[in-house]
PDB file of N, CA, C and O in Angstrom:
ATOM      1  N   MET A   1      57.946 129.651 138.460  1.00  0.00           N
ATOM      2  CA  MET A   1      58.005 130.916 139.139  1.00  0.00           C
ATOM      3  C   MET A   1      59.386 131.128 139.754  1.00  0.00           C
ATOM      4  O   MET A   1      59.891 132.234 139.764  1.00  0.00           O
ATOM      5  N   SER A   2      59.991 130.065 140.258  1.00  0.00           N
ATOM      6  CA  SER A   2      61.294 130.204 140.889  1.00  0.00           C
ATOM      7  C   SER A   2      62.375 130.529 139.864  1.00  0.00           C
ATOM      8  O   SER A   2      63.382 131.151 140.201  1.00  0.00           O
ATOM      9  N   ALA A   3      62.171 130.115 138.609  1.00  0.00           N
ATOM     10  CA  ALA A   3      63.151 130.428 137.565  1.00  0.00           C
ATOM     11  C   ALA A   3      63.203 131.926 137.306  1.00  0.00           C
ATOM     12  O   ALA A   3      64.275 132.512 137.164  1.00  0.00           O
ATOM     13  N   SER A   4      62.046 132.558 137.269  1.00  0.00           N
ATOM     14  CA  SER A   4      62.044 134.009 137.040  1.00  0.00           C
ATOM     15  C   SER A   4      62.620 134.744 138.248  1.00  0.00           C
ATOM     16  O   SER A   4      63.296 135.765 138.096  1.00  0.00           O
ATOM     17  N   LEU A   5      62.385 134.224 139.438  1.00  0.00           N
ATOM     18  CA  LEU A   5      62.955 134.835 140.644  1.00  0.00           C
ATOM     19  C   LEU A   5      64.478 134.693 140.632  1.00  0.00           C
ATOM     20  O   LEU A   5      65.198 135.636 140.966  1.00  0.00           O
ATOM     21  N   ALA A   6      64.964 133.546 140.215  1.00  0.00           N
ATOM     22  CA  ALA A   6      66.410 133.334 140.143  1.00  0.00           C
ATOM     23  C   ALA A   6      67.036 134.257 139.102  1.00  0.00           C
ATOM     24  O   ALA A   6      68.116 134.810 139.323  1.00  0.00           O
ATOM     25  N   LEU A   7      66.359 134.449 137.979  1.00  0.00           N
ATOM     26  CA  LEU A   7      66.892 135.335 136.947  1.00  0.00           C
ATOM     27  C   LEU A   7      66.933 136.783 137.413  1.00  0.00           C
ATOM     28  O   LEU A   7      67.874 137.510 137.117  1.00  0.00           O
ATOM     29  N   THR A   8      65.916 137.197 138.153  1.00  0.00           N
ATOM     30  CA  THR A   8      65.918 138.586 138.636  1.00  0.00           C
ATOM     31  C   THR A   8      67.022 138.812 139.660  1.00  0.00           C
ATOM     32  O   THR A   8      67.540 139.919 139.769  1.00  0.00           O
ATOM     33  N   GLN A   9      67.426 137.770 140.368  1.00  0.00           N
ATOM     34  CA  GLN A   9      68.516 137.918 141.314  1.00  0.00           C
ATOM     35  C   GLN A   9      69.880 137.840 140.633  1.00  0.00           C
ATOM     36  O   GLN A   9      70.843 138.411 141.123  1.00  0.00           O
ATOM     37  N   LEU A  10      69.960 137.152 139.498  1.00  0.00           N
ATOM     38  CA  LEU A  10      71.223 137.019 138.798  1.00  0.00           C
ATOM     39  C   LEU A  10      71.530 138.201 137.886  1.00  0.00           C
ATOM     40  O   LEU A  10      72.685 138.433 137.551  1.00  0.00           O
ATOM     41  N   VAL A  11      70.530 138.953 137.495  1.00  0.00           N
ATOM     42  CA  VAL A  11      70.756 140.089 136.596  1.00  0.00           C
ATOM     43  C   VAL A  11      71.682 141.126 137.227  1.00  0.00           C
ATOM     44  O   VAL A  11      72.616 141.591 136.567  1.00  0.00           O
ATOM     45  N   PRO A  12      71.511 141.519 138.483  1.00  0.00           N
ATOM     46  CA  PRO A  12      72.467 142.478 139.058  1.00  0.00           C
ATOM     47  C   PRO A  12      73.886 141.917 139.128  1.00  0.00           C
ATOM     48  O   PRO A  12      74.852 142.655 138.969  1.00  0.00           O
ATOM     49  N   LEU A  13      74.040 140.610 139.325  1.00  0.00           N
ATOM     50  CA  LEU A  13      75.359 140.002 139.348  1.00  0.00           C
ATOM     51  C   LEU A  13      76.010 140.057 137.967  1.00  0.00           C
ATOM     52  O   LEU A  13      77.220 140.237 137.856  1.00  0.00           O
ATOM     53  N   ALA A  14      75.214 139.918 136.936  1.00  0.00           N
ATOM     54  CA  ALA A  14      75.745 139.951 135.580  1.00  0.00           C
ATOM     55  C   ALA A  14      76.260 141.341 135.227  1.00  0.00           C
ATOM     56  O   ALA A  14      77.196 141.490 134.455  1.00  0.00           O
ATOM     57  N   LYS A  15      75.657 142.380 135.776  1.00  0.00           N
ATOM     58  CA  LYS A  15      76.089 143.745 135.463  1.00  0.00           C
ATOM     59  C   LYS A  15      77.392 144.092 136.172  1.00  0.00           C
ATOM     60  O   LYS A  15      78.085 145.005 135.749  1.00  0.00           O
ATOM     61  N   GLU A  16      77.735 143.357 137.221  1.00  0.00           N
ATOM     62  CA  GLU A  16      78.978 143.613 137.923  1.00  0.00           C
ATOM     63  C   GLU A  16      80.181 143.051 137.168  1.00  0.00           C
ATOM     64  O   GLU A  16      81.305 143.436 137.423  1.00  0.00           O
ATOM     65  N   VAL A  17      79.935 142.156 136.221  1.00  0.00           N
ATOM     66  CA  VAL A  17      81.004 141.550 135.436  1.00  0.00           C
ATOM     67  C   VAL A  17      81.540 142.597 134.464  1.00  0.00           C
ATOM     68  O   VAL A  17      80.806 143.437 133.945  1.00  0.00           O
ATOM     69  N   ASP A  18      82.849 142.542 134.201  1.00  0.00           N
ATOM     70  CA  ASP A  18      83.484 143.472 133.272  1.00  0.00           C
ATOM     71  C   ASP A  18      82.837 143.346 131.894  1.00  0.00           C
ATOM     72  O   ASP A  18      82.758 142.259 131.333  1.00  0.00           O
ATOM     73  N   GLN A  19      82.383 144.433 131.325  1.00  0.00           N
ATOM     74  CA  GLN A  19      81.676 144.425 130.042  1.00  0.00           C
ATOM     75  C   GLN A  19      82.612 144.116 128.869  1.00  0.00           C
ATOM     76  O   GLN A  19      82.156 143.721 127.804  1.00  0.00           O
ATOM     77  N   ASN A  20      83.907 144.277 129.041  1.00  0.00           N
ATOM     78  CA  ASN A  20      84.868 144.030 127.965  1.00  0.00           C
ATOM     79  C   ASN A  20      85.386 142.593 127.959  1.00  0.00           C
ATOM     80  O   ASN A  20      86.216 142.249 127.142  1.00  0.00           O
ATOM     81  N   LYS A  21      84.930 141.775 128.868  1.00  0.00           N
ATOM     82  CA  LYS A  21      85.399 140.402 128.986  1.00  0.00           C
ATOM     83  C   LYS A  21      84.277 139.446 128.562  1.00  0.00           C
ATOM     84  O   LYS A  21      83.148 139.549 129.027  1.00  0.00           O
ATOM     85  N   VAL A  22      84.608 138.514 127.678  1.00  0.00           N
ATOM     86  CA  VAL A  22      83.622 137.548 127.198  1.00  0.00           C
ATOM     87  C   VAL A  22      83.933 136.200 127.842  1.00  0.00           C
ATOM     88  O   VAL A  22      85.054 135.714 127.783  1.00  0.00           O
ATOM     89  N   THR A  23      82.941 135.593 128.460  1.00  0.00           N
ATOM     90  CA  THR A  23      83.098 134.287 129.094  1.00  0.00           C
ATOM     91  C   THR A  23      81.971 133.368 128.627  1.00  0.00           C
ATOM     92  O   THR A  23      80.893 133.842 128.258  1.00  0.00           O
ATOM     93  N   PRO A  24      82.197 132.060 128.654  1.00  0.00           N
ATOM     94  CA  PRO A  24      81.146 131.139 128.242  1.00  0.00           C
ATOM     95  C   PRO A  24      80.002 131.078 129.249  1.00  0.00           C
ATOM     96  O   PRO A  24      78.869 130.795 128.885  1.00  0.00           O
ATOM     97  N   GLY A  25      80.280 131.299 130.498  1.00  0.00           N
ATOM     98  CA  GLY A  25      79.234 131.326 131.510  1.00  0.00           C
ATOM     99  C   GLY A  25      78.717 129.951 131.884  1.00  0.00           C
ATOM    100  O   GLY A  25      79.282 128.912 131.535  1.00  0.00           O
ATOM    101  N   VAL A  26      77.625 129.954 132.601  1.00  0.00           N
ATOM    102  CA  VAL A  26      77.022 128.716 133.103  1.00  0.00           C
ATOM    103  C   VAL A  26      76.451 127.890 131.957  1.00  0.00           C
ATOM    104  O   VAL A  26      76.581 126.662 131.938  1.00  0.00           O
ATOM    105  N   LEU A  27      75.847 128.565 130.997  1.00  0.00           N
ATOM    106  CA  LEU A  27      75.267 127.833 129.867  1.00  0.00           C
ATOM    107  C   LEU A  27      76.350 127.084 129.090  1.00  0.00           C
ATOM    108  O   LEU A  27      76.158 125.930 128.702  1.00  0.00           O
ATOM    109  N   GLY A  28      77.486 127.702 128.898  1.00  0.00           N
ATOM    110  CA  GLY A  28      78.595 127.041 128.221  1.00  0.00           C
ATOM    111  C   GLY A  28      79.070 125.822 128.985  1.00  0.00           C
ATOM    112  O   GLY A  28      79.385 124.782 128.399  1.00  0.00           O
ATOM    113  N   PHE A  29      79.138 125.931 130.304  1.00  0.00           N
ATOM    114  CA  PHE A  29      79.545 124.789 131.121  1.00  0.00           C
ATOM    115  C   PHE A  29      78.539 123.656 131.028  1.00  0.00           C
ATOM    116  O   PHE A  29      78.902 122.486 130.911  1.00  0.00           O
ATOM    117  N   ILE A  30      77.267 123.991 131.068  1.00  0.00           N
ATOM    118  CA  ILE A  30      76.220 122.965 131.000  1.00  0.00           C
ATOM    119  C   ILE A  30      76.264 122.247 129.657  1.00  0.00           C
ATOM    120  O   ILE A  30      76.186 121.010 129.597  1.00  0.00           O
ATOM    121  N   VAL A  31      76.422 123.000 128.567  1.00  0.00           N
ATOM    122  CA  VAL A  31      76.497 122.380 127.239  1.00  0.00           C
ATOM    123  C   VAL A  31      77.713 121.472 127.150  1.00  0.00           C
ATOM    124  O   VAL A  31      77.637 120.353 126.641  1.00  0.00           O
ATOM    125  N   PHE A  32      78.857 121.937 127.658  1.00  0.00           N
ATOM    126  CA  PHE A  32      80.076 121.125 127.627  1.00  0.00           C
ATOM    127  C   PHE A  32      79.904 119.858 128.462  1.00  0.00           C
ATOM    128  O   PHE A  32      80.318 118.774 128.044  1.00  0.00           O
ATOM    129  N   ALA A  33      79.284 119.972 129.625  1.00  0.00           N
ATOM    130  CA  ALA A  33      79.085 118.805 130.485  1.00  0.00           C
ATOM    131  C   ALA A  33      78.155 117.788 129.819  1.00  0.00           C
ATOM    132  O   ALA A  33      78.403 116.570 129.879  1.00  0.00           O
ATOM    133  N   VAL A  34      77.103 118.262 129.171  1.00  0.00           N
ATOM    134  CA  VAL A  34      76.169 117.346 128.487  1.00  0.00           C
ATOM    135  C   VAL A  34      76.882 116.645 127.336  1.00  0.00           C
ATOM    136  O   VAL A  34      76.714 115.431 127.136  1.00  0.00           O
ATOM    137  N   MET A  35      77.696 117.387 126.589  1.00  0.00           N
ATOM    138  CA  MET A  35      78.431 116.768 125.483  1.00  0.00           C
ATOM    139  C   MET A  35      79.438 115.744 126.006  1.00  0.00           C
ATOM    140  O   MET A  35      79.624 114.682 125.402  1.00  0.00           O
ATOM    141  N   ALA A  36      80.092 116.033 127.118  1.00  0.00           N
ATOM    142  CA  ALA A  36      81.045 115.093 127.702  1.00  0.00           C
ATOM    143  C   ALA A  36      80.339 113.815 128.149  1.00  0.00           C
ATOM    144  O   ALA A  36      80.836 112.707 127.924  1.00  0.00           O
ATOM    145  N   LEU A  37      79.174 113.952 128.759  1.00  0.00           N
ATOM    146  CA  LEU A  37      78.405 112.773 129.169  1.00  0.00           C
ATOM    147  C   LEU A  37      77.941 111.961 127.961  1.00  0.00           C
ATOM    148  O   LEU A  37      77.945 110.723 128.001  1.00  0.00           O
ATOM    149  N   ALA A  38      77.561 112.639 126.886  1.00  0.00           N
ATOM    150  CA  ALA A  38      77.131 111.934 125.680  1.00  0.00           C
ATOM    151  C   ALA A  38      78.297 111.152 125.066  1.00  0.00           C
ATOM    152  O   ALA A  38      78.129 110.000 124.661  1.00  0.00           O
ATOM    153  N   VAL A  39      79.468 111.756 125.002  1.00  0.00           N
ATOM    154  CA  VAL A  39      80.630 111.059 124.455  1.00  0.00           C
ATOM    155  C   VAL A  39      81.001 109.875 125.340  1.00  0.00           C
ATOM    156  O   VAL A  39      81.324 108.792 124.835  1.00  0.00           O
ATOM    157  N   TRP A  40      80.937 110.044 126.646  1.00  0.00           N
ATOM    158  CA  TRP A  40      81.237 108.941 127.562  1.00  0.00           C
ATOM    159  C   TRP A  40      80.262 107.782 127.337  1.00  0.00           C
ATOM    160  O   TRP A  40      80.659 106.622 127.281  1.00  0.00           O
ATOM    161  N   GLY A  41      78.973 108.101 127.196  1.00  0.00           N
ATOM    162  CA  GLY A  41      77.974 107.059 126.953  1.00  0.00           C
ATOM    163  C   GLY A  41      78.194 106.357 125.623  1.00  0.00           C
ATOM    164  O   GLY A  41      78.052 105.130 125.524  1.00  0.00           O
ATOM    165  N   LEU A  42      78.552 107.118 124.583  1.00  0.00           N
ATOM    166  CA  LEU A  42      78.814 106.503 123.286  1.00  0.00           C
ATOM    167  C   LEU A  42      80.044 105.607 123.327  1.00  0.00           C
ATOM    168  O   LEU A  42      80.063 104.532 122.722  1.00  0.00           O
ATOM    169  N   MET A  43      81.075 106.032 124.034  1.00  0.00           N
ATOM    170  CA  MET A  43      82.280 105.209 124.156  1.00  0.00           C
ATOM    171  C   MET A  43      81.978 103.913 124.913  1.00  0.00           C
ATOM    172  O   MET A  43      82.462 102.841 124.547  1.00  0.00           O
ATOM    173  N   LYS A  44      81.169 104.009 125.950  1.00  0.00           N
ATOM    174  CA  LYS A  44      80.798 102.821 126.723  1.00  0.00           C
ATOM    175  C   LYS A  44      79.982 101.859 125.861  1.00  0.00           C
ATOM    176  O   LYS A  44      80.212 100.644 125.874  1.00  0.00           O
ATOM    177  N   SER A  45      79.063 102.403 125.081  1.00  0.00           N
ATOM    178  CA  SER A  45      78.252 101.571 124.200  1.00  0.00           C
ATOM    179  C   SER A  45      79.106 100.918 123.116  1.00  0.00           C
ATOM    180  O   SER A  45      78.928  99.740 122.800  1.00  0.00           O
ATOM    181  N   MET A  46      80.043 101.688 122.535  1.00  0.00           N
ATOM    182  CA  MET A  46      80.914 101.136 121.507  1.00  0.00           C
ATOM    183  C   MET A  46      81.771 100.013 122.082  1.00  0.00           C
ATOM    184  O   MET A  46      81.964  98.977 121.437  1.00  0.00           O
ATOM    185  N   ASN A  47      82.267 100.209 123.284  1.00  0.00           N
ATOM    186  CA  ASN A  47      83.096  99.183 123.926  1.00  0.00           C
ATOM    187  C   ASN A  47      82.284  97.904 124.150  1.00  0.00           C
ATOM    188  O   ASN A  47      82.772  96.798 123.931  1.00  0.00           O
ATOM    189  N   ARG A  48      81.043  98.049 124.556  1.00  0.00           N
ATOM    190  CA  ARG A  48      80.177  96.887 124.772  1.00  0.00           C
ATOM    191  C   ARG A  48      79.901  96.170 123.451  1.00  0.00           C
ATOM    192  O   ARG A  48      79.937  94.940 123.378  1.00  0.00           O
ATOM    193  N   HIS A  49      79.632  96.929 122.384  1.00  0.00           N
ATOM    194  CA  HIS A  49      79.344  96.312 121.090  1.00  0.00           C
ATOM    195  C   HIS A  49      80.588  95.653 120.499  1.00  0.00           C
ATOM    196  O   HIS A  49      80.488  94.600 119.866  1.00  0.00           O
ATOM    197  N   MET A  50      81.741  96.264 120.675  1.00  0.00           N
ATOM    198  CA  MET A  50      82.971  95.665 120.159  1.00  0.00           C
ATOM    199  C   MET A  50      83.313  94.389 120.920  1.00  0.00           C
ATOM    200  O   MET A  50      83.956  93.498 120.368  1.00  0.00           O
ATOM    201  N   GLY A  51      82.891  94.284 122.157  1.00  0.00           N
ATOM    202  CA  GLY A  51      83.120  93.069 122.931  1.00  0.00           C
ATOM    203  C   GLY A  51      82.316  91.896 122.406  1.00  0.00           C
ATOM    204  O   GLY A  51      82.688  90.739 122.596  1.00  0.00           O
ATOM    205  N   LYS A  52      81.217  92.164 121.726  1.00  0.00           N
ATOM    206  CA  LYS A  52      80.371  91.105 121.187  1.00  0.00           C
ATOM    207  C   LYS A  52      80.906  90.545 119.867  1.00  0.00           C
ATOM    208  O   LYS A  52      80.500  89.472 119.437  1.00  0.00           O
ATOM    209  N   VAL A  53      81.813  91.264 119.214  1.00  0.00           N
ATOM    210  CA  VAL A  53      82.324  90.846 117.910  1.00  0.00           C
ATOM    211  C   VAL A  53      83.356  89.740 118.095  1.00  0.00           C
ATOM    212  O   VAL A  53      84.241  89.844 118.934  1.00  0.00           O
ATOM    213  N   THR A  54      83.217  88.692 117.302  1.00  0.00           N
ATOM    214  CA  THR A  54      84.211  87.622 117.328  1.00  0.00           C
ATOM    215  C   THR A  54      85.128  87.809 116.131  1.00  0.00           C
ATOM    216  O   THR A  54      84.674  87.961 115.000  1.00  0.00           O
ATOM    217  N   PHE A  55      86.421  87.803 116.386  1.00  0.00           N
ATOM    218  CA  PHE A  55      87.381  88.034 115.329  1.00  0.00           C
ATOM    219  C   PHE A  55      87.989  86.743 114.789  1.00  0.00           C
ATOM    220  O   PHE A  55      88.811  86.787 113.899  1.00  0.00           O
ATOM    221  N   GLU A  56      87.592  85.614 115.328  1.00  0.00           N
ATOM    222  CA  GLU A  56      88.100  84.342 114.846  1.00  0.00           C
ATOM    223  C   GLU A  56      87.324  83.938 113.605  1.00  0.00           C
ATOM    224  O   GLU A  56      86.104  83.955 113.591  1.00  0.00           O
ATOM    225  N   GLU A  57      88.051  83.556 112.564  1.00  0.00           N
ATOM    226  CA  GLU A  57      87.416  83.138 111.325  1.00  0.00           C
ATOM    227  C   GLU A  57      87.334  81.626 111.275  1.00  0.00           C
ATOM    228  O   GLU A  57      88.181  80.924 111.832  1.00  0.00           O
ATOM    229  N   ASP A  58      86.325  81.107 110.607  1.00  0.00           N
ATOM    230  CA  ASP A  58      86.193  79.661 110.453  1.00  0.00           C
ATOM    231  C   ASP A  58      87.253  79.168 109.476  1.00  0.00           C
ATOM    232  O   ASP A  58      87.320  79.618 108.334  1.00  0.00           O
ATOM    233  N   SER A  59      88.070  78.233 109.916  1.00  0.00           N
ATOM    234  CA  SER A  59      89.162  77.743 109.074  1.00  0.00           C
ATOM    235  C   SER A  59      88.637  76.911 107.899  1.00  0.00           C
ATOM    236  O   SER A  59      89.232  76.899 106.829  1.00  0.00           O
ATOM    237  N   GLU A  60      87.519  76.231 108.078  1.00  0.00           N
ATOM    238  CA  GLU A  60      86.972  75.413 107.002  1.00  0.00           C
ATOM    239  C   GLU A  60      86.463  76.279 105.854  1.00  0.00           C
ATOM    240  O   GLU A  60      86.705  75.992 104.690  1.00  0.00           O
ATOM    241  N   LYS A  61      85.775  77.328 106.172  1.00  0.00           N
ATOM    242  CA  LYS A  61      85.243  78.211 105.129  1.00  0.00           C
ATOM    243  C   LYS A  61      86.370  78.925 104.412  1.00  0.00           C
ATOM    244  O   LYS A  61      86.344  79.105 103.204  1.00  0.00           O
ATOM    245  N   ASP A  62      87.379  79.350 105.151  1.00  0.00           N
ATOM    246  CA  ASP A  62      88.499  80.056 104.547  1.00  0.00           C
ATOM    247  C   ASP A  62      89.317  79.130 103.648  1.00  0.00           C
ATOM    248  O   ASP A  62      89.777  79.535 102.585  1.00  0.00           O
ATOM    249  N   ALA A  63      89.511  77.908 104.080  1.00  0.00           N
ATOM    250  CA  ALA A  63      90.290  76.968 103.283  1.00  0.00           C
ATOM    251  C   ALA A  63      89.558  76.671 101.979  1.00  0.00           C
ATOM    252  O   ALA A  63      90.169  76.603 100.911  1.00  0.00           O
ATOM    253  N   GLY A  64      88.256  76.515 102.039  1.00  0.00           N
ATOM    254  CA  GLY A  64      87.472  76.254 100.838  1.00  0.00           C
ATOM    255  C   GLY A  64      87.444  77.456  99.914  1.00  0.00           C
ATOM    256  O   GLY A  64      87.581  77.332  98.702  1.00  0.00           O
ATOM    257  N   ALA A  65      87.297  78.632 100.443  1.00  0.00           N
ATOM    258  CA  ALA A  65      87.228  79.844  99.629  1.00  0.00           C
ATOM    259  C   ALA A  65      88.576  80.160  99.012  1.00  0.00           C
ATOM    260  O   ALA A  65      88.663  80.525  97.841  1.00  0.00           O
ATOM    261  N   SER A  66      89.646  79.990  99.781  1.00  0.00           N
ATOM    262  CA  SER A  66      90.971  80.283  99.232  1.00  0.00           C
ATOM    263  C   SER A  66      91.368  79.231  98.215  1.00  0.00           C
ATOM    264  O   SER A  66      92.072  79.510  97.250  1.00  0.00           O
ATOM    265  N   GLY A  67      90.921  78.015  98.414  1.00  0.00           N
ATOM    266  CA  GLY A  67      91.204  76.958  97.441  1.00  0.00           C
ATOM    267  C   GLY A  67      90.511  77.235  96.122  1.00  0.00           C
ATOM    268  O   GLY A  67      91.085  77.051  95.050  1.00  0.00           O
ATOM    269  N   LYS A  68      89.275  77.681  96.143  1.00  0.00           N
ATOM    270  CA  LYS A  68      88.542  78.018  94.924  1.00  0.00           C
ATOM    271  C   LYS A  68      89.186  79.208  94.232  1.00  0.00           C
ATOM    272  O   LYS A  68      89.284  79.252  93.014  1.00  0.00           O
ATOM    273  N   ALA A  69      89.623  80.200  95.017  1.00  0.00           N
ATOM    274  CA  ALA A  69      90.255  81.374  94.428  1.00  0.00           C
ATOM    275  C   ALA A  69      91.583  81.001  93.779  1.00  0.00           C
ATOM    276  O   ALA A  69      91.924  81.492  92.702  1.00  0.00           O
ATOM    277  N   ALA A  70      92.328  80.108  94.419  1.00  0.00           N
ATOM    278  CA  ALA A  70      93.604  79.673  93.852  1.00  0.00           C
ATOM    279  C   ALA A  70      93.371  78.882  92.571  1.00  0.00           C
ATOM    280  O   ALA A  70      94.114  79.026  91.592  1.00  0.00           O
ATOM    281  N   ASP A  71      92.336  78.042  92.538  1.00  0.00           N
ATOM    282  CA  ASP A  71      92.018  77.267  91.341  1.00  0.00           C
ATOM    283  C   ASP A  71      91.590  78.195  90.206  1.00  0.00           C
ATOM    284  O   ASP A  71      91.988  78.000  89.060  1.00  0.00           O
ATOM    285  N   ALA A  72      90.798  79.187  90.508  1.00  0.00           N
ATOM    286  CA  ALA A  72      90.325  80.125  89.485  1.00  0.00           C
ATOM    287  C   ALA A  72      91.489  80.937  88.939  1.00  0.00           C
ATOM    288  O   ALA A  72      91.562  81.204  87.734  1.00  0.00           O
ATOM    289  N   ALA A  73      92.417  81.320  89.791  1.00  0.00           N
ATOM    290  CA  ALA A  73      93.577  82.090  89.345  1.00  0.00           C
ATOM    291  C   ALA A  73      94.486  81.228  88.489  1.00  0.00           C
ATOM    292  O   ALA A  73      95.075  81.692  87.510  1.00  0.00           O
ATOM    293  N   ALA A  74      94.612  79.970  88.852  1.00  0.00           N
ATOM    294  CA  ALA A  74      95.496  79.066  88.110  1.00  0.00           C
ATOM    295  C   ALA A  74      94.931  78.757  86.730  1.00  0.00           C
ATOM    296  O   ALA A  74      95.661  78.678  85.750  1.00  0.00           O
ATOM    297  N   THR A  75      93.616  78.595  86.646  1.00  0.00           N
ATOM    298  CA  THR A  75      93.006  78.259  85.363  1.00  0.00           C
ATOM    299  C   THR A  75      92.754  79.500  84.523  1.00  0.00           C
ATOM    300  O   THR A  75      92.574  79.402  83.318  1.00  0.00           O
ATOM    301  N   GLY A  76      92.707  80.664  85.149  1.00  0.00           N
ATOM    302  CA  GLY A  76      92.488  81.905  84.400  1.00  0.00           C
ATOM    303  C   GLY A  76      91.086  82.030  83.898  1.00  0.00           C
ATOM    304  O   GLY A  76      90.845  82.517  82.802  1.00  0.00           O
ATOM    305  N   SER A  77      90.113  81.567  84.673  1.00  0.00           N
ATOM    306  CA  SER A  77      88.729  81.604  84.225  1.00  0.00           C
ATOM    307  C   SER A  77      88.215  83.038  84.104  1.00  0.00           C
ATOM    308  O   SER A  77      87.336  83.306  83.289  1.00  0.00           O
ATOM    309  N   GLY A  78      88.734  83.943  84.912  1.00  0.00           N
ATOM    310  CA  GLY A  78      88.344  85.341  84.794  1.00  0.00           C
ATOM    311  C   GLY A  78      87.050  85.679  85.492  1.00  0.00           C
ATOM    312  O   GLY A  78      86.622  86.805  85.483  1.00  0.00           O
ATOM    313  N   LYS A  79      86.382  84.716  86.070  1.00  0.00           N
ATOM    314  CA  LYS A  79      85.144  84.995  86.794  1.00  0.00           C
ATOM    315  C   LYS A  79      85.464  85.234  88.258  1.00  0.00           C
ATOM    316  O   LYS A  79      86.210  84.489  88.871  1.00  0.00           O
ATOM    317  N   ALA A  80      84.894  86.286  88.794  1.00  0.00           N
ATOM    318  CA  ALA A  80      85.110  86.611  90.205  1.00  0.00           C
ATOM    319  C   ALA A  80      83.876  86.229  90.980  1.00  0.00           C
ATOM    320  O   ALA A  80      82.753  86.443  90.529  1.00  0.00           O
ATOM    321  N   SER A  81      84.064  85.665  92.127  1.00  0.00           N
ATOM    322  CA  SER A  81      82.941  85.331  92.982  1.00  0.00           C
ATOM    323  C   SER A  81      82.602  86.556  93.833  1.00  0.00           C
ATOM    324  O   SER A  81      83.479  87.330  94.179  1.00  0.00           O
ATOM    325  N   PRO A  82      81.332  86.736  94.165  1.00  0.00           N
ATOM    326  CA  PRO A  82      80.963  87.902  94.977  1.00  0.00           C
ATOM    327  C   PRO A  82      81.541  87.814  96.386  1.00  0.00           C
ATOM    328  O   PRO A  82      81.708  86.719  96.930  1.00  0.00           O
ATOM    329  N   ALA A  83      81.845  88.946  96.941  1.00  0.00           N
ATOM    330  CA  ALA A  83      82.410  88.993  98.292  1.00  0.00           C
ATOM    331  C   ALA A  83      81.342  88.701  99.316  1.00  0.00           C
ATOM    332  O   ALA A  83      80.190  89.105  99.152  1.00  0.00           O
ATOM    333  N   LYS A  84      81.698  88.012 100.349  1.00  0.00           N
ATOM    334  CA  LYS A  84      80.765  87.694 101.426  1.00  0.00           C
ATOM    335  C   LYS A  84      81.100  88.525 102.632  1.00  0.00           C
ATOM    336  O   LYS A  84      82.263  88.721 102.946  1.00  0.00           O
ATOM    337  N   GLY A  85      80.088  88.994 103.337  1.00  0.00           N
ATOM    338  CA  GLY A  85      80.392  89.655 104.575  1.00  0.00           C
ATOM    339  C   GLY A  85      79.751  90.913 104.726  1.00  0.00           C
ATOM    340  O   GLY A  85      79.719  91.741 105.430  1.00  0.00           O
TER     341      GLY A  85
END
């Protein structure tokens, strides 16, 4: 009920605004604020998830994989091993 009362009080204020001027208004501000909060939340979540990622590779696995690749290239076997990851 209070929403309809608020709208009836805002209608006369809207008519006082220049009819030749277009503005985004309150609804535009609310949409922009919600989108800004959503982007902030997504950035915070991405930062948290990126913090969980370890960028250090296992040297033993890499040495073994690169050694096999070097041997295959040297012998010219032509078989490719599937990529891992």
